[in-house]
Coordinates of C-alpha atoms in Angstrom, one line a residue:
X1 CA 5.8 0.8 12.0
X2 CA 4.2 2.4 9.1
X3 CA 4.4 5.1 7.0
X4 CA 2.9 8.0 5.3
X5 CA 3.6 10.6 2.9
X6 CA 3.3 14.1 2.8
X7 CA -0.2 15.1 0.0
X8 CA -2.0 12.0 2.0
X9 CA -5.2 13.8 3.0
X10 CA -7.2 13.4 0.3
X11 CA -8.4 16.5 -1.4
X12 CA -12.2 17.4 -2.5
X13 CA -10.3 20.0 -4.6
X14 CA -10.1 17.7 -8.1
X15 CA -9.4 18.8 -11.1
X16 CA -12.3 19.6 -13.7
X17 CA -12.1 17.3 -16.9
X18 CA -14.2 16.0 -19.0
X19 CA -14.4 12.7 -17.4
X20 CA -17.7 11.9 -15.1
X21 CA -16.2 12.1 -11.2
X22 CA -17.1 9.8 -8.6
X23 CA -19.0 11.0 -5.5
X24 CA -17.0 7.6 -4.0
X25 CA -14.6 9.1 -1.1
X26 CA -13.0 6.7 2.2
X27 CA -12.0 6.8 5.9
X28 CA -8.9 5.1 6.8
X29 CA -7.2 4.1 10.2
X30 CA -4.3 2.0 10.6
X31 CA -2.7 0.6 13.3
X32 CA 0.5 -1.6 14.1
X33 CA 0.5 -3.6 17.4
X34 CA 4.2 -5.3 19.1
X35 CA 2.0 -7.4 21.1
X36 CA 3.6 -9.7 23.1
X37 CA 6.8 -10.2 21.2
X38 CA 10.2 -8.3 21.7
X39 CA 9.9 -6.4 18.3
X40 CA 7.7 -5.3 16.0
X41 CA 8.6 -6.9 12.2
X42 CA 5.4 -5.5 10.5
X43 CA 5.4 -2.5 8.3
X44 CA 2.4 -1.0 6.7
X45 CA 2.0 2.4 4.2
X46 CA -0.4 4.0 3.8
X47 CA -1.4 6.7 0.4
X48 CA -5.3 8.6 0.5
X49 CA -3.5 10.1 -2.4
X50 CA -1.3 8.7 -5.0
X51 CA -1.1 11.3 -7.3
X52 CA -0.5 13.8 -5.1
X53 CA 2.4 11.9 -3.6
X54 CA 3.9 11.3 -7.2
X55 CA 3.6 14.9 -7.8
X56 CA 5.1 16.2 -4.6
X57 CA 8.4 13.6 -5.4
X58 CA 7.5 11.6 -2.9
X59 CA 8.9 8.3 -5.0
X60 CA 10.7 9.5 -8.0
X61 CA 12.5 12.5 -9.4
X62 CA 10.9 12.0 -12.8
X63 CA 7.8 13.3 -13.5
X64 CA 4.9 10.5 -13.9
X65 CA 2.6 10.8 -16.6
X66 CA 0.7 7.1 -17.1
X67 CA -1.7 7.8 -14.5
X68 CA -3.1 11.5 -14.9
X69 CA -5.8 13.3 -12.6
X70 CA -7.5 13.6 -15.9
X71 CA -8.1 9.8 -15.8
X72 CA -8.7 9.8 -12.5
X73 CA -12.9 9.8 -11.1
X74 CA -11.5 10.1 -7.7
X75 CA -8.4 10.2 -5.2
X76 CA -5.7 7.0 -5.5
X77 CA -5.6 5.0 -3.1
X78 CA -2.2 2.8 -2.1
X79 CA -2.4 0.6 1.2
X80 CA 0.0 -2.5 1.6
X81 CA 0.7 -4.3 4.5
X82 CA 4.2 -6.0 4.9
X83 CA 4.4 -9.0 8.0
X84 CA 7.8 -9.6 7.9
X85 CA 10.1 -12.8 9.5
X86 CA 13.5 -13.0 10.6
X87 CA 14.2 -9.6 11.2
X88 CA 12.2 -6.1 10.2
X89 CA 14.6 -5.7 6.8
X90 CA 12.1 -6.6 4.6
X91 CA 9.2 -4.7 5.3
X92 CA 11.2 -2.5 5.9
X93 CA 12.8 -1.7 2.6
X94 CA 9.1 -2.9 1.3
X95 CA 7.1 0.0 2.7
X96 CA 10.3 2.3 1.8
X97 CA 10.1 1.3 -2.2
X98 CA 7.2 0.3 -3.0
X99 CA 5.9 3.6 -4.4
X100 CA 9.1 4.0 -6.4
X101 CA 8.9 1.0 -8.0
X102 CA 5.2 1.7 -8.8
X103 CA 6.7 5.1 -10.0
X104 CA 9.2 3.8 -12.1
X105 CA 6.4 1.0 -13.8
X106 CA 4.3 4.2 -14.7
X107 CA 7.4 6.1 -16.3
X108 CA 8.2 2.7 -18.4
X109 CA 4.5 2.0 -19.2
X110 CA 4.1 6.3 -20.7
X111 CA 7.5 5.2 -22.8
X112 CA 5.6 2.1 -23.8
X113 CA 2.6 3.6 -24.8
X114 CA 3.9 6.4 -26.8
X115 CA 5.7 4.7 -29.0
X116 CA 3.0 1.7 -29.5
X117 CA 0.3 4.8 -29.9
X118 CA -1.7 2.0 -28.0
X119 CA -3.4 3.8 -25.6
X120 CA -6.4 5.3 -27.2
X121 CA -9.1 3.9 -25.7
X122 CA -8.3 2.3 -22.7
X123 CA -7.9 4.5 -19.6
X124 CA -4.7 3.8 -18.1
X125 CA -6.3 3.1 -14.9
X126 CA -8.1 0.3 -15.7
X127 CA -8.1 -2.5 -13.1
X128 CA -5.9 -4.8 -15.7
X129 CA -3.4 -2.3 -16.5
X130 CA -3.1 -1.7 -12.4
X131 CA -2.5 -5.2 -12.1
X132 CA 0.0 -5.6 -14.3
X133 CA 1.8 -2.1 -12.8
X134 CA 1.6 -3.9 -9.2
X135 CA 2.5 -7.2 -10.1
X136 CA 5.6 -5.8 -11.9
X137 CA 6.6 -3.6 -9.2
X138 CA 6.4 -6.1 -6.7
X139 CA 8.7 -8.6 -8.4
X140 CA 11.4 -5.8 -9.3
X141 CA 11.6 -4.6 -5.2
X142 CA 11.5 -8.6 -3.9
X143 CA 14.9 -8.8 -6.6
X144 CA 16.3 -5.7 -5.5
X145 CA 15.7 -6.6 -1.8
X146 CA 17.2 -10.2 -2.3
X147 CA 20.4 -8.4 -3.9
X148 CA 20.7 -5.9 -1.5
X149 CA 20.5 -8.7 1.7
X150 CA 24.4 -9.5 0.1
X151 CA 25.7 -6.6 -0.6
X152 CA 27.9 -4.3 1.6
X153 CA 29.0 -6.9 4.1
X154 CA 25.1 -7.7 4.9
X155 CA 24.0 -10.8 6.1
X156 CA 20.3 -10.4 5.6
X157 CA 17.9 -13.1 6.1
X158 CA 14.8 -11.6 6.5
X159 CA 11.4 -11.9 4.5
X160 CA 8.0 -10.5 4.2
X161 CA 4.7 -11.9 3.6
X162 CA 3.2 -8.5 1.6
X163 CA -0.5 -7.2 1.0
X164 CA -1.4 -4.4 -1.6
X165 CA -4.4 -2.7 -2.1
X166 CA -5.0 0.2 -5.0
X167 CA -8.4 1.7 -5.2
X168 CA -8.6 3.6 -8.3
X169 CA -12.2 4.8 -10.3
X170 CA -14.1 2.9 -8.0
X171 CA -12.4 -0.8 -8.8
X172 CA -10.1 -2.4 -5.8
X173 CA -7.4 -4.6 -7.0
X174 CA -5.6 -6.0 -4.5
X175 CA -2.6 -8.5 -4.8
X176 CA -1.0 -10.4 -2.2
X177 CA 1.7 -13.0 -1.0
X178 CA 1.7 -15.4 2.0
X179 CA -0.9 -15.1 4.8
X180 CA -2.2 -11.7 5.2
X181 CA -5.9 -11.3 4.3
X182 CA -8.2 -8.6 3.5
X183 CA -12.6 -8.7 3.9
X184 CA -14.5 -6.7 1.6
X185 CA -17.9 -6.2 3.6
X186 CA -20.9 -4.2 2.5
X187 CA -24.9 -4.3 3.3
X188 CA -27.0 -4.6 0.1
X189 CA -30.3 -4.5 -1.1
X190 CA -30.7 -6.8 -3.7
X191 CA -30.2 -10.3 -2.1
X192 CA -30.7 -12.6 -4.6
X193 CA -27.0 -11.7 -6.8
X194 CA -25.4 -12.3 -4.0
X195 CA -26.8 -15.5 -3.0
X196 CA -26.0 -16.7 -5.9
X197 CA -22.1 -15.9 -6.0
X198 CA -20.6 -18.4 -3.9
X199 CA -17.9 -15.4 -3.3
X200 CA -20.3 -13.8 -1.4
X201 CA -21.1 -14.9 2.6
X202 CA -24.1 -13.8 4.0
X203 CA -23.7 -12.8 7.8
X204 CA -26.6 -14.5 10.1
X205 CA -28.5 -12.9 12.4
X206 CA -27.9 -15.0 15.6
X207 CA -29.7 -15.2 18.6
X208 CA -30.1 -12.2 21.1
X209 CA -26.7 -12.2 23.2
X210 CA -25.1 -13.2 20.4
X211 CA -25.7 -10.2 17.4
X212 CA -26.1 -6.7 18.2
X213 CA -27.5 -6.1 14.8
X214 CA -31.1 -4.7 14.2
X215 CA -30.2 -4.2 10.1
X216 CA -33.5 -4.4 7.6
X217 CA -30.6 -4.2 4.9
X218 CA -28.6 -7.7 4.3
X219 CA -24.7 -8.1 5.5
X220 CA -22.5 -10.0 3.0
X221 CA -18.6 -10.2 3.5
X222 CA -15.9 -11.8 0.8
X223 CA -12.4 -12.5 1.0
X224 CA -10.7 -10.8 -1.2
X225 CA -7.3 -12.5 -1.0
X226 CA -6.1 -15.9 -1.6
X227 CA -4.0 -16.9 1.2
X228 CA -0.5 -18.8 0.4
X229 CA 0.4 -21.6 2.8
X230 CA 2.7 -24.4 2.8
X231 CA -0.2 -27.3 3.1
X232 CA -2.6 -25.5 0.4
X233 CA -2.7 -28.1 -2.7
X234 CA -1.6 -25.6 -5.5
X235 CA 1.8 -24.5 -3.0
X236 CA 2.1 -28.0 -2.0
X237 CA 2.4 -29.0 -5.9
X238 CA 5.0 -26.3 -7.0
X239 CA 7.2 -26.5 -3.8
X240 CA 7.4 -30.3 -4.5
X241 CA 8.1 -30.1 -7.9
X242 CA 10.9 -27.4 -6.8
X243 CA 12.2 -30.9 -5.2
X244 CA 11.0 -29.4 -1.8
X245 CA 8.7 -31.2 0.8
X246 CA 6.5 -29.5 3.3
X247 CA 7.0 -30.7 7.0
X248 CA 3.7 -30.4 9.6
X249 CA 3.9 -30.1 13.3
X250 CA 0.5 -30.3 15.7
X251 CA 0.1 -28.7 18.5
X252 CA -2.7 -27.2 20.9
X253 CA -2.5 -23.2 21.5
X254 CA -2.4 -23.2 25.7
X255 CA -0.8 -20.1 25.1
X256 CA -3.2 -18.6 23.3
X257 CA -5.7 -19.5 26.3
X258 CA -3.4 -18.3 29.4
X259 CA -3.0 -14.7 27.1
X260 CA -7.1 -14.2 26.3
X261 CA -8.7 -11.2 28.3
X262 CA -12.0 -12.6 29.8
X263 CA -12.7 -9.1 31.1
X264 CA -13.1 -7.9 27.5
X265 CA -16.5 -8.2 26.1
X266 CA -15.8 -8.9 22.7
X267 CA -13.6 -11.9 23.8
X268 CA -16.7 -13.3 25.9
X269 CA -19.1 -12.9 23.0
X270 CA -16.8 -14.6 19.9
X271 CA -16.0 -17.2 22.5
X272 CA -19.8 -17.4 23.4
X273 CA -20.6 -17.7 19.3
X274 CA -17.5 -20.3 19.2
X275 CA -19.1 -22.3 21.9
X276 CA -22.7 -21.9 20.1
X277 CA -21.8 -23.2 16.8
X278 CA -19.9 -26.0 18.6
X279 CA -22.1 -27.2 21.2
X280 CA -24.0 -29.1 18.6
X281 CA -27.1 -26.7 19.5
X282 CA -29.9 -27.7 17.7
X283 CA -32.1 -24.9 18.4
X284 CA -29.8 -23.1 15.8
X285 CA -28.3 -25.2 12.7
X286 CA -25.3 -24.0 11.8
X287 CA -25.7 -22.8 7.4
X288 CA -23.6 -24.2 4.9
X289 CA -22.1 -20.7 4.9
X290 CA -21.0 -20.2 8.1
X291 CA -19.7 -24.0 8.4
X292 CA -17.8 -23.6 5.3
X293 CA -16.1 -20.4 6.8
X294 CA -16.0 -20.8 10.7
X295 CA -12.7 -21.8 11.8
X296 CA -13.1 -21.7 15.5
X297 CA -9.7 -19.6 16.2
X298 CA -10.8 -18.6 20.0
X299 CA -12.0 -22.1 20.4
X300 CA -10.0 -23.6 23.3
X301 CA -10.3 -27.2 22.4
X302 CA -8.9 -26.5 18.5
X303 CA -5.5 -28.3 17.5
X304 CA -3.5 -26.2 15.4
X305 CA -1.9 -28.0 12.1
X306 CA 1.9 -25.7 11.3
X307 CA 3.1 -26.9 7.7
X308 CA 6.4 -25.4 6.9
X309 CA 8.7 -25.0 3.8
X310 CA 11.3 -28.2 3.9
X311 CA 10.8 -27.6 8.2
X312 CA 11.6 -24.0 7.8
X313 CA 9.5 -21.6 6.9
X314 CA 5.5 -21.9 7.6
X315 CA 5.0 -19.5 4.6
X316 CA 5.2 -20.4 0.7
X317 CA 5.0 -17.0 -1.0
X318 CA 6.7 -14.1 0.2
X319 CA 9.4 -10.9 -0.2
X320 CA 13.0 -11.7 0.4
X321 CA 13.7 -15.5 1.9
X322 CA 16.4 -15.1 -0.2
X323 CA 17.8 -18.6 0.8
X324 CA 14.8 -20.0 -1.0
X325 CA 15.0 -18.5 -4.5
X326 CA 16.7 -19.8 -7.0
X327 CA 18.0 -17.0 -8.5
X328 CA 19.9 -16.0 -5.8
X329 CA 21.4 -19.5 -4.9
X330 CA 24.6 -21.3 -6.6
X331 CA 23.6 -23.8 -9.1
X332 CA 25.4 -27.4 -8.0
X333 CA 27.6 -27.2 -11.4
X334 CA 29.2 -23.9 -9.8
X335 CA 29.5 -25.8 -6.2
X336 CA 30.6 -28.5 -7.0
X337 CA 32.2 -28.9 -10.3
X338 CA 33.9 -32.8 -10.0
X339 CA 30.8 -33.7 -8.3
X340 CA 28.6 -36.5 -9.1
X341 CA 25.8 -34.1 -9.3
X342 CA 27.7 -32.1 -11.9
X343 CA 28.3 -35.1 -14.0
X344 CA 24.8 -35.8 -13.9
X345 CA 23.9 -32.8 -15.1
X346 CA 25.9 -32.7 -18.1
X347 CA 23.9 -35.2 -19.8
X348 CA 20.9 -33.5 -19.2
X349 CA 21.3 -30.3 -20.7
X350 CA 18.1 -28.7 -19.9
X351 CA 18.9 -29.1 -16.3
X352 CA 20.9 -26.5 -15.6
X353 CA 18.6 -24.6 -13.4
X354 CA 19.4 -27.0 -10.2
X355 CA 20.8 -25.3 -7.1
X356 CA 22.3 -25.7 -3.5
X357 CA 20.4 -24.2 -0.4
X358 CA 23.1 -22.5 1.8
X359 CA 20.7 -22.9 4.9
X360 CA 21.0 -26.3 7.2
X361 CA 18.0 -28.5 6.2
X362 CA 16.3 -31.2 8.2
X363 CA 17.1 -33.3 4.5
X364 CA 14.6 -36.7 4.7
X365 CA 16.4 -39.4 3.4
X366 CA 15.6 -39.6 0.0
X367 CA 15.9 -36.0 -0.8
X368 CA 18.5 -35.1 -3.6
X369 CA 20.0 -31.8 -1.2
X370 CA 19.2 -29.7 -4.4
X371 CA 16.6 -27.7 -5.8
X372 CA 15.1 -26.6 -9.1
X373 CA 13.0 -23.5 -9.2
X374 CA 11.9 -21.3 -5.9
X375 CA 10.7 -23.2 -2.8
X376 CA 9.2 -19.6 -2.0
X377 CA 7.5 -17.5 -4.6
X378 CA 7.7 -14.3 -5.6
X379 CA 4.8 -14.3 -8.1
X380 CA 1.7 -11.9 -6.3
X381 CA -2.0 -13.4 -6.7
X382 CA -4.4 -10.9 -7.6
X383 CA -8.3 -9.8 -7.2
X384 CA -10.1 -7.2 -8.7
X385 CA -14.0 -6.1 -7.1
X386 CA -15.9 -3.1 -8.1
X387 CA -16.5 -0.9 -5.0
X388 CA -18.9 2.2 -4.4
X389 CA -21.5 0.6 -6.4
X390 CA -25.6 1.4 -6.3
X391 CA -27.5 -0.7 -3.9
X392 CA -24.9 -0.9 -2.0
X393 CA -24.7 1.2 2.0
X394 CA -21.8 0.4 4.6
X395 CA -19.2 -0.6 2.6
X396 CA -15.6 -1.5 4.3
X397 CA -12.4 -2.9 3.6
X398 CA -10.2 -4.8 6.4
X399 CA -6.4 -5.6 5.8
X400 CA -4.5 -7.6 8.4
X401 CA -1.3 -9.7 9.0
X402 CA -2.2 -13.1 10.7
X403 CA -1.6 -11.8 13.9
X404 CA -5.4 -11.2 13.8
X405 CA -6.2 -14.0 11.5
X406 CA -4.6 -16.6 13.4
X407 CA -7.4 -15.9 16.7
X408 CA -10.6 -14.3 14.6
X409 CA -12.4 -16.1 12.2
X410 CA -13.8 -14.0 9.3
X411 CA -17.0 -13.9 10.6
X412 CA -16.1 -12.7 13.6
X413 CA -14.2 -9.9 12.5
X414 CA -16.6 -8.6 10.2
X415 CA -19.3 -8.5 13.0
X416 CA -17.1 -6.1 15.4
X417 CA -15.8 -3.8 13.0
X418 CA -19.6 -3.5 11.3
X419 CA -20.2 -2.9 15.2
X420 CA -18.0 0.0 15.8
X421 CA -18.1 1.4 12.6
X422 CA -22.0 1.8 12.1
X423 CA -23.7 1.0 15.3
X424 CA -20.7 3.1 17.8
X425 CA -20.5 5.0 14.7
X426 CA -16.2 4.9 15.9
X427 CA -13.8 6.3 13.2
X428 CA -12.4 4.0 11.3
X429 CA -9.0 4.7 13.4
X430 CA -10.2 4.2 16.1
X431 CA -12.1 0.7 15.1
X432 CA -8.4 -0.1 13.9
X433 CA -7.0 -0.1 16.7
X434 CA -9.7 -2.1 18.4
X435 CA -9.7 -4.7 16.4
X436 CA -5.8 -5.4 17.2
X437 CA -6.3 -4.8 20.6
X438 CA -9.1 -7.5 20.6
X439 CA -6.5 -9.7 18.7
X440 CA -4.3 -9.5 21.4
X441 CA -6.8 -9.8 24.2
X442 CA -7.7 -13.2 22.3
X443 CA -4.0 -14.3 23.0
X444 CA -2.6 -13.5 19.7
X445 CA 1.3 -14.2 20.0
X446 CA 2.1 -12.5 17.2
X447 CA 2.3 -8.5 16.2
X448 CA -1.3 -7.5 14.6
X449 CA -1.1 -4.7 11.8
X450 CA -4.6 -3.3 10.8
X451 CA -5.7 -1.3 8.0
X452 CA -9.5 -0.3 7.9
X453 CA -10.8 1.5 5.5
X454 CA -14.3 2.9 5.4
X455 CA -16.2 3.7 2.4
X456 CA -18.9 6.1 1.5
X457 CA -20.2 8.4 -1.1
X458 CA -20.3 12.2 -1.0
X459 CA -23.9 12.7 -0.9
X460 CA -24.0 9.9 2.1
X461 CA -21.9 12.4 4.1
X462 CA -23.5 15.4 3.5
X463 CA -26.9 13.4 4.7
X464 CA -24.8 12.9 7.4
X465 CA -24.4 16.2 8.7

């Protein structure tokens, strides 16, 4: 389920300083869907206000005083999204702590900068110094988390692939672990820029039936997350050098076909572009773009490829999993002290960081049953994109587990939402929820968590009106 905290709505009220405000303001709607599972393991939190929430106590006792409405141009953002596995504990206690470890980053980093008188120039909010804030408070709650799985008699299991967004003075940094993904979407004027950032994907106008879009103005999307699986090269690389292997099954989603909705519209027409771009149509060649990006996920004919960590877990970064982290494992020296492992290790020195997993492992042959360094990372990748910019009209940010992802393409996506949100002119709440009930009626099997978030300037509003 998610969460929100009290001082969320954001106000217009802002304090006067000298700094220049931002007319840049957002609509947001989130949703959490069980879908056709038992439970629902996702989490999600939501903040239109960050500021406000720190000031209220929402996270901390102490007061905060890195991150000031002074050096703030607009309302703080905070939206995170936590898919978790194994049990709901860790999104859970994710969507719980996150702000307090944030909180408690901002009361070190004040400390920090008093007494290194460092902090002249630089406005605290700038996109590095949120980066750094994030990616430290992420790493502190996935050690608490992994200590607190032991404690007390518990027997926790659990992880949490995690997505967090800040938007602060009109940048978006956004970090993530494992497979959730957020699209930045936005229609522009000048072309040509975007064109030439292979970033940026250019949505085509497709043939009547297939595009409800009449736009004079261009549509360009970008991810804005780099997504962390098992069979990507760079996890592939560290989980093997951790003296891990990555295990692939194959199999053909006639689930996913028995679940679609054929009475739903939407279903009809991504199935309809699906069956377009595959048919080999010659009429209408399919751009570098799109083939680069279209992964078919309604297609009914697609075989799906599952890697997993050592047969386990088809994730390679994430919260919690404490089974695969080092740091919370017993190193083969402690284990087994006469062993032949043990003697091993005493002549290298430098190897003391080897460690026993306590889980049952589908070993292959030639494995060593031990491991050095985490077969599932911690360690948060991070983007930063300037939002709210000049030129730019219909600007949106989607969030969402891979309960959506694993059944919508990109492309897809992007076309609905810019469907609802500007054509049926729906709130942005209401577009979330569509969106996951569209991922269901395309037979997703999985719970679908959406965050949407809408955003505009003040003076486009009040043309609005």
């Amino acid at each position: 389920g998610g969460k929100m905290n009290e001082g969320d709505i954001p106000s217009n009220n802002e304090i006067e300083s000298s700094k220049k405000k931002s007319s840049l303001r957002w609509e947001m709607g989130a949703v959490s869907e069980c879908g056709v599972r038992n439970s629902n393991e996702d989490a999600f939190l939501v903040a239109n206000d960050l500021l406000n929430a720190f000031q209220l106590g929402s996270f901390g006792t102490l007061p905060q005083t890195f991150w000031t409405h002074q050096d703030a141009v607009h309302s703080l953002g905070l939206f995170a999204i936590f898919d978790g596995h194994c049990g709901n504990e860790a999104a859970r206690f994710a969507v719980e702590r996150l702000g307090h470890f944030i909180h408690e980053e901002l009361v070190r980093e004040r400390q920090n900068s008093v007494s290194d008188k460092k902090c002249g120039l630089d406005s605290p909010l700038n996109p590095g110094n949120i980066e750094s804030i994030l990616h430290d408070a992420i790493l502190k709650m996935d050690d608490e988390f992994c200590t607190v799985c032991q404690e007390d008699g518990r027997q926790w299991e659990s992880g949490a692939t995690a997505l967090v967004a800040m938007i602060a003075n009109e940048n978006l940094v956004i970090g993530n672990l494992g497979d959730c993904r957020g699209i930045l979407c936005r229609f522009v004027e000048d072309t040509h820029s975007y064109e030439a950032d292979e970033d940026w994907y250019r949505l085509e106008n497709l043939p009547d039936g297939l595009d409800s879009s009449t736009e004079s103005k261009q549509c360009f999307w970008r991810e804005v997350t780099n997504t962390h699986t098992p069979s990507a090269e760079k996890e592939r690389e560290r989980i093997e050098k951790a003296n891990g292997w990555i295990t692939t099954e194959t199999e053909i989603p006639i689930g996913q076909l028995r679940r679609m909705d054929l009475l739903d519209e939407d279903v009809i027409g991504i199935l309809k572009r699906c069956l377009h771009y595959t048919s080999g149509n010659t009429m209408a060649p399919i751009s570098d773009s799109e083939r680069s990006t279209k992964e078919f996920k309604a297609a009914p004919q697609r075989i799906l490829h599952i890697s997993r960590v050592c047969g386990e877990l088809a994730v390679s970064r994430a919260l919690g999993d404490r089974d695969f982290k080092a740091a919370f494992n017993t190193s083969s020296n402690d284990a087994f002290p006469d062993s032949e492992a043990a003697q091993q290790q005493e002549v290298s020195s430098e190897d003391e960081s080897w460690w026993d997993c306590p889980l049952w492992l589908p070993y292959p042959d030639d494995q060593k049953r031990r491991f050095q360094g985490d077969l599932v990372s911690n360690t948060p990748d991070f983007q930063r994109i300037k939002v709210g910019e000049n030129g730019v009209s219909d600007e949106f940010l989607l969030l969402a587990c891979d309960g959506l992802w694993d059944v919508m393409d990109t492309d897809d996506a992007v076309r609905v939402v810019r469907d609802l949100l500007f054509h049926k002119k729906w709130t942005a709440k209401k577009a979330a929820a569509r969106l996951a009930e569209l991922a269901i009626h395309l037979g997703s099997s999985d719970n679908v968590t959406v965050i949407l978030i809408r955003l505009f300037s003040r003076e486009d509003e009040l043309n609005c009106k």
